[in-house]
């Protein structure tokens, strides 16, 4: 299965043999501080040496249970066998021609796979890029070209990247936007159905939020001026927010009625993460365009915009592209990654991860009143941490909890508009024993707080 991951016989175990960070990591961190710009932050201050399956080993010999997957990227595990095999073969054949100079088969094959795997049985086409932000930028270009309109509607707590346009599309100032303006115009933000924090409670959240969003679009922008409505079907950096059921279909329907391109940003939620190939399948949504990246290529940089052929074909020849977009080695890695997802039935594995983790997280929430909410789907789960007795976000306790987990051999990430969400994104190939052990570490850290 994942034997080759991370090199020969990488033991699938948690092992803490030094303080965290250990001496070698501390030495490297001093070099990082001297040579790398401070703007590049660090979640867990250890340096990686090998990774695969469900673990990451550092330069001091510590082995961490991986509940992060490099931010939802290595769902098939690090250096997954098929990814290494296919990318290595391609690496030896040729590394780059530029698809706009002389095309190659792996690029076309990835686009064919995307047409098969994404929701809807209409004719689809794709274009490939290097990063998620670049995919989102291009989805906006395509939607504007197709509709001949300019406005883009995005949502509270949305995250779409760090380039200029995608900063404008992103809702959170610190750290993503602060001091980096001015931002691109014609971006309009409307409410999202966030059940845990909806003022009138979760029951009418979907209808009320959709009504507010649509009213704002009509009154403040004018539906006839909107090129695209862009949303993450399960919001990632905003705090693993699952829009209340009914909200997404209502917005998709509004888009359809008004000739607006409905774009699902599945960069974090896509590729089996939520127990489906794509998160929007849970409510039967068929987006006009879908952006993918993170989980697509087992860790190699690749991103895509996929959608209705007539929309994707709107930009003139030469209007889309880039020197490296759809690099052949990254495409081969994506084909290896997709092969692994099919063979191991990773959507089913993601569902199994939810089955194991969610009941335990819910039990912890009953025991510890700092956990205000447990949510997410598949292998994309989170707890929201609050001041006991209310809903006031507690980013300090969240950071302390993450640090305690790190020190005890569990790699976890935090997220959320208020910095108070701990998210769990294990590789879908992780062993069930490691999942349980990781939750034991979390439980111990909660007890110690
Ligand atoms: C990570 C992310 C992006 C940006 O992707 P990059 O590859 O970091 O540019 C965009 N949208 C969502 C939903 C993401 O999670």
Coordinates of C-alpha atoms and ligand atoms in Angstrom, one line a residue:
X1 CA 0.0 0.0 0.0
X2 CA 2.0 3.0 1.2
X3 CA 5.2 1.1 1.9
X4 CA 7.2 3.3 -0.4
X5 CA 5.9 6.5 1.1
X6 CA 8.7 8.6 2.6
X7 CA 11.3 6.1 1.6
X8 CA 12.0 2.6 2.7
X9 CA 10.1 1.4 5.7
X10 CA 9.1 4.7 7.3
X11 CA 7.6 3.4 10.6
X12 CA 4.0 4.4 11.0
X13 CA 4.3 5.5 14.6
X14 CA 4.3 8.5 16.9
X15 CA 7.8 8.9 18.5
X16 CA 9.0 11.9 20.5
X17 CA 12.7 11.6 21.3
X18 CA 13.8 15.2 21.9
X19 CA 12.1 18.3 23.1
X20 CA 10.0 19.9 20.2
X21 CA 11.7 21.5 18.4
X22 CA 14.8 19.4 18.8
X23 CA 18.4 20.7 18.6
X24 CA 18.8 20.1 14.8
X25 CA 15.5 21.9 14.1
X26 CA 16.6 24.8 16.3
X27 CA 19.8 25.1 14.4
X28 CA 18.0 25.1 11.0
X29 CA 15.4 27.6 12.4
X30 CA 18.3 30.0 13.1
X31 CA 19.4 29.7 9.5
X32 CA 15.8 30.1 8.3
X33 CA 15.5 33.3 10.3
X34 CA 18.7 34.7 8.8
X35 CA 17.9 33.7 5.2
X36 CA 14.1 33.5 4.7
X37 CA 11.8 36.4 4.8
X38 CA 9.9 36.8 8.1
X39 CA 6.6 36.9 6.1
X40 CA 6.9 33.2 5.6
X41 CA 5.6 31.9 8.9
X42 CA 5.9 28.5 10.6
X43 CA 3.1 26.5 12.2
X44 CA 5.2 23.8 13.8
X45 CA 8.8 24.7 14.3
X46 CA 10.4 21.5 13.3
X47 CA 12.2 20.7 10.0
X48 CA 10.8 17.8 7.9
X49 CA 13.0 14.9 6.9
X50 CA 10.7 12.2 5.6
X51 CA 7.0 11.8 5.4
X52 CA 4.5 9.2 4.2
X53 CA 1.3 7.4 5.1
X54 CA 0.1 9.0 8.3
X55 CA 3.4 10.4 9.7
X56 CA 6.0 13.1 9.3
X57 CA 9.5 12.6 10.6
X58 CA 11.7 15.5 11.6
X59 CA 15.5 16.0 11.4
X60 CA 15.8 15.1 15.1
X61 CA 14.2 11.7 14.7
X62 CA 10.8 12.7 16.1
X63 CA 7.8 11.2 14.2
X64 CA 4.5 13.1 14.2
X65 CA 1.1 11.8 13.5
X66 CA 0.0 14.0 10.6
X67 CA -3.4 15.6 11.0
X68 CA -2.5 18.4 8.5
X69 CA -1.5 16.8 5.1
X70 CA 0.5 19.9 4.3
X71 CA -2.9 21.9 4.4
X72 CA -5.1 19.3 2.7
X73 CA -2.6 18.4 0.0
X74 CA -1.2 15.0 0.6
X75 CA -4.5 13.2 0.9
X76 CA -3.0 10.1 -0.8
X77 CA 0.0 10.3 1.6
X78 CA 3.4 11.8 1.0
X79 CA 5.4 10.3 -1.8
X80 CA 2.6 7.9 -2.6
X81 CA 3.8 5.0 -4.7
X82 CA 1.8 5.8 -7.8
X83 CA 2.7 9.5 -7.6
X84 CA 6.4 8.7 -7.3
X85 CA 6.3 6.1 -10.0
X86 CA 4.5 8.2 -12.6
X87 CA 6.2 11.5 -11.8
X88 CA 9.7 9.8 -11.8
X89 CA 9.0 8.3 -15.2
X90 CA 7.9 11.7 -16.6
X91 CA 10.9 13.4 -15.0
X92 CA 13.2 11.1 -16.9
X93 CA 11.3 11.7 -20.2
X94 CA 11.1 15.5 -20.2
X95 CA 10.5 18.2 -17.6
X96 CA 9.0 21.0 -19.6
X97 CA 8.1 22.1 -23.0
X98 CA 5.4 24.7 -22.1
X99 CA 2.0 23.4 -23.1
X100 CA 1.5 26.6 -25.2
X101 CA 4.6 25.7 -27.3
X102 CA 4.2 22.0 -27.7
X103 CA 1.5 20.1 -25.9
X104 CA 1.9 16.7 -24.2
X105 CA -0.5 13.9 -23.4
X106 CA -0.5 14.0 -19.5
X107 CA -2.0 17.5 -19.6
X108 CA -4.9 16.3 -21.8
X109 CA -5.3 13.2 -19.7
X110 CA -5.6 15.3 -16.5
X111 CA -8.3 17.5 -18.2
X112 CA -10.1 14.3 -19.3
X113 CA -10.0 13.0 -15.7
X114 CA -11.3 16.3 -14.4
X115 CA -14.2 16.2 -16.8
X116 CA -15.1 12.7 -15.6
X117 CA -14.7 13.3 -11.9
X118 CA -16.3 16.7 -11.4
X119 CA -20.1 17.0 -10.8
X120 CA -22.4 17.1 -13.8
X121 CA -22.6 15.2 -17.1
X122 CA -22.5 18.2 -19.4
X123 CA -19.5 18.8 -21.8
X124 CA -16.6 20.1 -19.8
X125 CA -13.2 21.6 -20.4
X126 CA -10.3 22.5 -18.2
X127 CA -7.2 24.7 -18.0
X128 CA -4.3 23.9 -15.7
X129 CA -2.3 26.3 -13.5
X130 CA 0.3 26.2 -10.7
X131 CA -1.5 27.3 -7.6
X132 CA -4.9 27.6 -6.2
X133 CA -4.9 31.4 -6.3
X134 CA -4.0 31.3 -10.0
X135 CA -6.9 28.9 -10.7
X136 CA -9.3 31.3 -8.9
X137 CA -8.0 34.3 -10.8
X138 CA -8.5 32.4 -14.1
X139 CA -12.0 31.3 -13.1
X140 CA -12.8 35.0 -12.7
X141 CA -11.2 35.8 -16.1
X142 CA -13.3 33.1 -17.7
X143 CA -16.5 34.2 -16.1
X144 CA -16.0 37.8 -17.0
X145 CA -15.1 36.9 -20.6
X146 CA -18.2 34.7 -20.9
X147 CA -20.8 37.1 -19.3
X148 CA -19.2 40.4 -20.4
X149 CA -19.9 41.5 -16.8
X150 CA -17.4 42.6 -14.1
X151 CA -18.7 42.1 -10.6
X152 CA -17.7 39.1 -8.5
X153 CA -19.7 38.1 -5.4
X154 CA -17.9 36.4 -2.5
X155 CA -18.8 35.6 1.1
X156 CA -18.0 36.4 4.7
X157 CA -15.2 34.1 5.9
X158 CA -14.2 33.2 2.4
X159 CA -10.6 32.5 1.5
X160 CA -9.3 32.4 -2.1
X161 CA -5.6 33.1 -2.1
X162 CA -2.8 35.6 -1.7
X163 CA -2.4 37.3 -5.1
X164 CA -3.9 40.7 -5.6
X165 CA -7.3 39.7 -7.0
X166 CA -7.6 36.7 -4.6
X167 CA -6.7 38.9 -1.6
X168 CA -9.6 41.1 -2.7
X169 CA -11.8 38.0 -2.8
X170 CA -10.6 36.9 0.7
X171 CA -12.4 38.2 3.7
X172 CA -9.8 38.1 6.5
X173 CA -7.5 41.1 7.0
X174 CA -4.8 39.6 9.2
X175 CA -2.5 38.0 8.0
X176 CA -3.7 37.8 4.4
X177 CA -4.4 41.4 3.4
X178 CA -3.0 43.7 6.0
X179 CA -0.8 46.5 4.5
X180 CA -1.0 44.9 1.0
X181 CA -3.7 47.1 -0.6
X182 CA -5.0 48.6 -2.8
X183 CA -7.1 45.6 -3.8
X184 CA -8.8 44.8 -7.1
X185 CA -12.2 46.5 -7.6
X186 CA -15.7 45.0 -8.4
X187 CA -15.6 42.5 -5.6
X188 CA -18.7 42.4 -3.3
X189 CA -19.0 40.4 -0.1
X190 CA -22.3 39.0 1.3
X191 CA -23.2 36.9 4.3
X192 CA -22.7 33.2 4.5
X193 CA -24.9 30.7 6.4
X194 CA -22.7 30.0 9.4
X195 CA -24.9 28.1 11.7
X196 CA -22.9 28.3 14.9
X197 CA -22.6 32.1 14.7
X198 CA -25.9 33.0 13.0
X199 CA -27.5 35.7 15.3
X200 CA -31.0 34.1 15.3
X201 CA -29.7 30.6 15.8
X202 CA -29.0 27.8 13.4
X203 CA -32.7 26.8 12.5
X204 CA -33.5 29.5 10.0
X205 CA -29.8 30.3 9.1
X206 CA -29.9 28.9 5.5
X207 CA -33.0 30.9 4.4
X208 CA -32.2 34.1 6.3
X209 CA -28.6 34.1 5.0
X210 CA -29.6 33.4 1.5
X211 CA -32.3 36.1 1.5
X212 CA -29.8 38.6 2.9
X213 CA -27.1 37.6 0.4
X214 CA -29.5 37.8 -2.6
X215 CA -31.0 41.1 -1.3
X216 CA -27.5 42.6 -1.1
X217 CA -26.6 41.4 -4.6
X218 CA -29.8 42.9 -6.0
X219 CA -29.7 46.2 -4.2
X220 CA -26.0 46.9 -4.0
X221 CA -24.7 45.4 -7.2
X222 CA -27.5 44.5 -9.5
X223 CA -27.7 40.8 -10.6
X224 CA -27.3 41.8 -14.2
X225 CA -23.8 43.2 -13.4
X226 CA -22.6 40.0 -11.7
X227 CA -20.1 37.8 -13.6
X228 CA -19.6 35.2 -10.9
X229 CA -20.7 34.0 -7.5
X230 CA -17.7 32.4 -5.9
X231 CA -17.9 30.2 -2.8
X232 CA -16.2 27.3 -1.0
X233 CA -18.8 24.6 -0.5
X234 CA -17.1 23.9 2.8
X235 CA -15.2 27.0 3.9
X236 CA -11.5 26.2 4.7
X237 CA -9.5 29.1 6.1
X238 CA -12.6 30.8 7.4
X239 CA -13.0 28.0 9.9
X240 CA -14.3 24.8 8.3
X241 CA -17.8 26.4 8.1
X242 CA -20.4 24.1 6.6
X243 CA -23.0 26.5 5.1
X244 CA -26.4 25.5 6.5
X245 CA -28.2 23.0 4.2
X246 CA -30.2 24.8 1.6
X247 CA -28.0 27.9 1.4
X248 CA -25.8 26.7 -1.5
X249 CA -28.7 25.3 -3.7
X250 CA -30.5 28.7 -3.2
X251 CA -27.4 30.6 -4.3
X252 CA -26.8 28.3 -7.3
X253 CA -30.4 28.7 -8.4
X254 CA -30.2 32.5 -8.1
X255 CA -27.1 32.4 -10.2
X256 CA -28.8 30.3 -12.8
X257 CA -31.9 32.5 -13.0
X258 CA -29.7 35.6 -13.5
X259 CA -27.1 34.3 -16.0
X260 CA -24.4 34.4 -13.3
X261 CA -21.5 31.9 -13.4
X262 CA -21.6 29.8 -10.2
X263 CA -18.1 28.9 -9.2
X264 CA -17.3 26.3 -6.5
X265 CA -13.8 26.8 -5.0
X266 CA -13.0 23.2 -4.1
X267 CA -9.3 23.8 -3.7
X268 CA -9.4 22.6 -0.1
X269 CA -12.6 20.6 0.0
X270 CA -12.0 18.7 -3.2
X271 CA -10.5 15.3 -4.2
X272 CA -12.2 13.0 -1.7
X273 CA -11.5 15.1 1.3
X274 CA -15.2 15.4 2.5
X275 CA -16.1 11.8 1.7
X276 CA -17.2 12.6 -1.9
X277 CA -14.9 13.5 -4.8
X278 CA -16.2 17.0 -4.4
X279 CA -18.0 18.7 -1.4
X280 CA -20.7 20.2 -3.5
X281 CA -22.0 16.8 -4.4
X282 CA -23.5 16.5 -0.9
X283 CA -26.3 18.9 -1.9
X284 CA -26.4 17.9 -5.5
X285 CA -24.9 21.1 -6.7
X286 CA -23.5 21.2 -10.2
X287 CA -21.3 24.3 -10.4
X288 CA -20.7 26.0 -13.8
X289 CA -17.0 26.2 -12.9
X290 CA -15.0 24.4 -10.2
X291 CA -11.5 25.3 -9.1
X292 CA -9.2 22.6 -7.7
X293 CA -5.6 22.5 -6.5
X294 CA -4.3 21.2 -3.1
X295 CA -5.3 17.6 -3.1
X296 CA -5.0 17.1 -6.9
X297 CA -1.4 15.9 -7.4
X298 CA -0.1 14.3 -4.2
X299 CA 2.0 17.3 -3.3
X300 CA 3.2 18.5 -6.7
X301 CA 2.1 22.0 -7.6
X302 CA -0.9 21.9 -9.9
X303 CA -4.3 23.6 -10.1
X304 CA -7.2 23.6 -12.5
X305 CA -10.4 25.4 -13.6
X306 CA -12.9 23.0 -14.9
X307 CA -16.4 23.8 -16.2
X308 CA -19.0 24.0 -18.9
X309 CA -17.3 23.8 -22.3
X310 CA -19.1 26.9 -23.6
X311 CA -18.0 29.0 -20.6
X312 CA -14.4 27.7 -20.6
X313 CA -14.2 28.4 -24.3
X314 CA -15.2 32.1 -24.0
X315 CA -11.7 33.6 -23.7
X316 CA -9.9 34.2 -27.0
X317 CA -7.1 31.9 -28.1
X318 CA -3.9 32.8 -26.1
X319 CA -6.0 34.5 -23.4
X320 CA -5.3 31.8 -20.8
X321 CA -2.1 30.1 -19.9
X322 CA 1.3 30.6 -18.2
X323 CA 4.8 29.3 -18.6
X324 CA 4.5 26.5 -16.1
X325 CA 0.8 25.8 -15.8
X326 CA 0.1 22.1 -16.1
X327 CA 3.8 21.1 -15.9
X328 CA 4.2 17.5 -17.2
X329 CA 5.7 16.2 -14.0
X330 CA 2.9 17.7 -11.9
X331 CA 0.4 16.2 -14.4
X332 CA 1.9 12.8 -14.1
X333 CA 1.8 13.1 -10.3
X334 CA -1.9 14.1 -10.6
X335 CA -2.6 11.0 -12.6
X336 CA -0.8 8.9 -10.0
X337 CA -2.8 10.6 -7.3
X338 CA -6.1 10.0 -9.0
X339 CA -5.2 6.4 -9.6
X340 CA -4.5 6.0 -5.9
X341 CA -7.8 7.7 -4.9
X342 CA -9.7 5.3 -7.2
X343 CA -7.8 2.1 -6.2
X344 CA -8.0 2.8 -2.5
X345 CA -11.5 4.3 -2.7
X346 CA -10.5 7.4 -0.7
X347 CA -14.0 8.9 -0.6
X348 CA -15.0 5.8 1.5
X349 CA -11.8 6.2 3.6
X350 CA -12.6 9.8 4.3
X351 CA -16.1 8.8 5.4
X352 CA -14.5 6.1 7.7
X353 CA -12.3 8.8 9.2
X354 CA -15.3 10.9 10.0
X355 CA -17.0 7.8 11.6
X356 CA -14.0 7.3 13.9
X357 CA -13.2 10.9 14.7
X358 CA -16.5 12.7 15.0
X359 CA -18.0 10.7 17.9
X360 CA -14.8 11.1 19.9
X361 CA -14.7 14.9 19.1
X362 CA -18.3 15.2 20.2
X363 CA -17.6 13.3 23.4
X364 CA -14.7 15.7 24.1
X365 CA -17.1 18.6 23.4
X366 CA -19.4 17.3 26.1
X367 CA -16.5 17.0 28.6
X368 CA -14.8 20.3 27.8
X369 CA -16.8 23.4 27.5
X370 CA -14.0 25.2 25.6
X371 CA -15.2 23.2 22.6
X372 CA -18.2 25.2 21.3
X373 CA -18.8 23.3 18.1
X374 CA -17.7 20.1 16.3
X375 CA -18.2 20.2 12.5
X376 CA -17.0 19.2 9.1
X377 CA -17.3 16.1 6.9
X378 CA -15.1 13.2 6.0
X379 CA -11.4 13.9 6.6
X380 CA -12.1 17.7 6.9
X381 CA -13.2 18.1 10.5
X382 CA -12.8 20.8 13.1
X383 CA -13.5 22.0 16.6
X384 CA -14.3 25.6 17.4
X385 CA -12.9 26.8 20.7
X386 CA -14.7 29.4 22.8
X387 CA -14.7 31.0 26.3
X388 CA -16.7 28.6 28.5
X389 CA -20.3 29.5 28.9
X390 CA -20.7 31.4 25.6
X391 CA -19.5 31.7 22.1
X392 CA -16.7 34.3 22.5
X393 CA -13.8 33.0 20.3
X394 CA -10.7 31.8 22.3
X395 CA -7.7 32.0 20.0
X396 CA -5.3 31.8 22.9
X397 CA -6.5 28.5 24.1
X398 CA -6.6 27.3 20.5
X399 CA -2.9 28.2 20.1
X400 CA -1.9 26.6 23.4
X401 CA -3.8 23.4 22.5
X402 CA -2.0 23.2 19.1
X403 CA 1.4 23.8 20.8
X404 CA 0.7 21.0 23.3
X405 CA -0.3 18.6 20.5
X406 CA 2.9 19.5 18.6
X407 CA 5.1 18.8 21.7
X408 CA 3.4 15.5 22.1
X409 CA 3.9 14.3 18.5
X410 CA 0.7 15.4 16.8
X411 CA 0.8 17.8 13.9
X412 CA -2.4 19.9 13.9
X413 CA -3.3 23.2 12.3
X414 CA -5.5 26.0 13.4
X415 CA -7.7 28.2 11.3
X416 CA -10.7 30.5 11.3
X417 CA -11.6 34.1 11.0
X418 CA -11.1 34.4 14.8
X419 CA -8.1 32.0 15.0
X420 CA -10.1 29.8 17.3
X421 CA -10.7 26.7 15.1
X422 CA -8.5 23.6 15.3
X423 CA -8.8 21.7 12.0
X424 CA -8.1 18.0 11.3
X425 CA -7.0 17.0 7.8
X426 CA -5.3 13.7 8.1
X427 CA -4.1 12.0 4.9
X428 CA -6.9 9.7 3.8
X429 CA -4.5 6.7 3.9
X430 CA -3.6 7.1 7.6
X431 CA -3.9 4.0 9.7
X432 CA -6.9 3.8 12.1
X433 CA -4.6 3.1 15.0
X434 CA -2.8 6.4 14.3
X435 CA -6.1 8.3 14.1
X436 CA -7.1 7.0 17.6
X437 CA -3.7 7.7 19.0
X438 CA -3.8 11.3 17.6
X439 CA -7.1 11.8 19.3
X440 CA -5.6 10.4 22.6
X441 CA -2.9 13.2 22.3
X442 CA -5.6 15.8 21.7
X443 CA -7.6 14.5 24.7
X444 CA -4.4 14.6 26.9
X445 CA -3.7 18.1 25.8
X446 CA -7.2 19.3 26.6
X447 CA -7.0 17.6 30.0
X448 CA -3.7 19.4 30.8
X449 CA -5.0 22.9 29.8
Ligands
LIG1 C1 -5.5 27.2 -0.4 C2 -6.7 27.8 -1.0 C3 -6.6 28.7 -2.1 C4 -5.2 29.2 -2.6 O1 -4.4 28.1 -3.1 P1 -2.9 28.4 -3.2 O2 -2.4 27.1 -3.9 O3 -2.3 28.5 -1.9 O4 -2.7 29.6 -4.1 C5 -7.7 29.1 -2.7 N1 -8.9 28.7 -2.3 C6 -9.1 27.8 -1.2 C7 -10.5 27.4 -0.8 C8 -8.0 27.4 -0.6 O5 -8.1 26.6 0.5

